[in-house]
C-alpha positions as MATLAB code, in Angstrom:
seq = 'MILVTNNKVRKLKLIAGCFFLMLGLFVFVEVHNDIMFEQFDDRMIGPWEHQREGLGLILAGISIIFFWYKEGGN';
ca = [
     -28.796   -5.675   -0.278;
     -26.556   -3.728    2.069;
     -27.027    0.015    1.958;
     -23.741    1.870    2.234;
     -23.681    5.633    2.308;
     -21.295    7.570    0.126;
     -19.566    8.904    3.239;
     -18.776    5.389    4.488;
     -17.434    4.361    1.092;
     -15.194    7.423    0.936;
     -13.909    6.760    4.453;
     -13.160    3.127    3.572;
     -11.281    4.181    0.430;
      -9.259    6.715    2.410;
      -8.325    4.091    5.002;
      -7.392    1.578    2.279;
      -5.310    4.179    0.468;
      -3.463    5.147    3.640;
      -2.826    1.477    4.426;
      -1.278    0.778    1.019;
       0.693    4.022    1.144;
       2.174    3.238    4.564;
       2.867   -0.379    3.594;
       4.653    0.826    0.470;
       6.722    3.299    2.457;
       7.719    0.596    4.943;
       8.716   -1.751    2.124;
      10.581    1.020    0.311;
      12.717    1.970    3.299;
      13.112   -1.702    4.270;
      11.750   -1.365    7.794;
      10.131   -4.782    7.396;
      13.510   -6.535    7.094;
      13.918   -6.571   10.879;
      10.790   -8.681   11.328;
      11.114  -10.908    8.263;
      12.486  -14.436    8.495;
      16.101  -15.111    7.616;
      16.569  -16.187    3.999;
      19.446  -18.568    3.395;
      19.454  -18.727   -0.406;
      20.452  -16.093   -2.950;
      17.129  -15.557   -4.700;
      16.728  -11.932   -3.578;
      20.046  -10.131   -3.619;
      20.045   -6.441   -2.805;
      17.216   -4.110   -1.901;
      16.072   -3.230   -5.429;
      13.453   -5.972   -5.595;
      11.886   -4.732   -2.368;
      12.063   -1.099   -3.433;
      10.237   -1.798   -6.694;
       7.451   -3.546   -4.788;
       7.362   -0.641   -2.347;
       7.046    1.885   -5.152;
       4.131   -0.068   -6.580;
       2.354   -0.039   -3.227;
       3.067    3.676   -2.802;
       1.562    4.413   -6.219;
      -1.462    2.246   -5.403;
      -2.034    4.116   -2.152;
      -1.692    7.501   -3.818;
      -4.079    6.530   -6.606;
      -6.693    5.316   -4.122;
      -6.435    8.457   -2.011;
      -6.288   11.114   -4.713;
      -8.368    9.620   -7.512;
     -11.003    7.388   -5.898;
     -11.465    9.376   -2.694;
     -11.450   12.779   -4.401;
     -13.985   11.817   -7.039;
     -16.184    9.889   -4.628;
     -16.769    7.164   -7.189;
     -17.482    3.553   -6.427;
];
């Protein structure tokens, strides 16, 4: 059994929350489009599909930071 202190768990949750929050912000503002491969079909037209995914990642990051990290729960 691996012993993990509460401080390490809280730090890991904060890092995970910040990662998802930043990833969601990048997806929402479409910064990732410069490094993505060119898509030649019309399956994803317009930015709304990306923005909805970005909002989901932003909400996931916020929930990890403010609910899990604040409460210190596992």
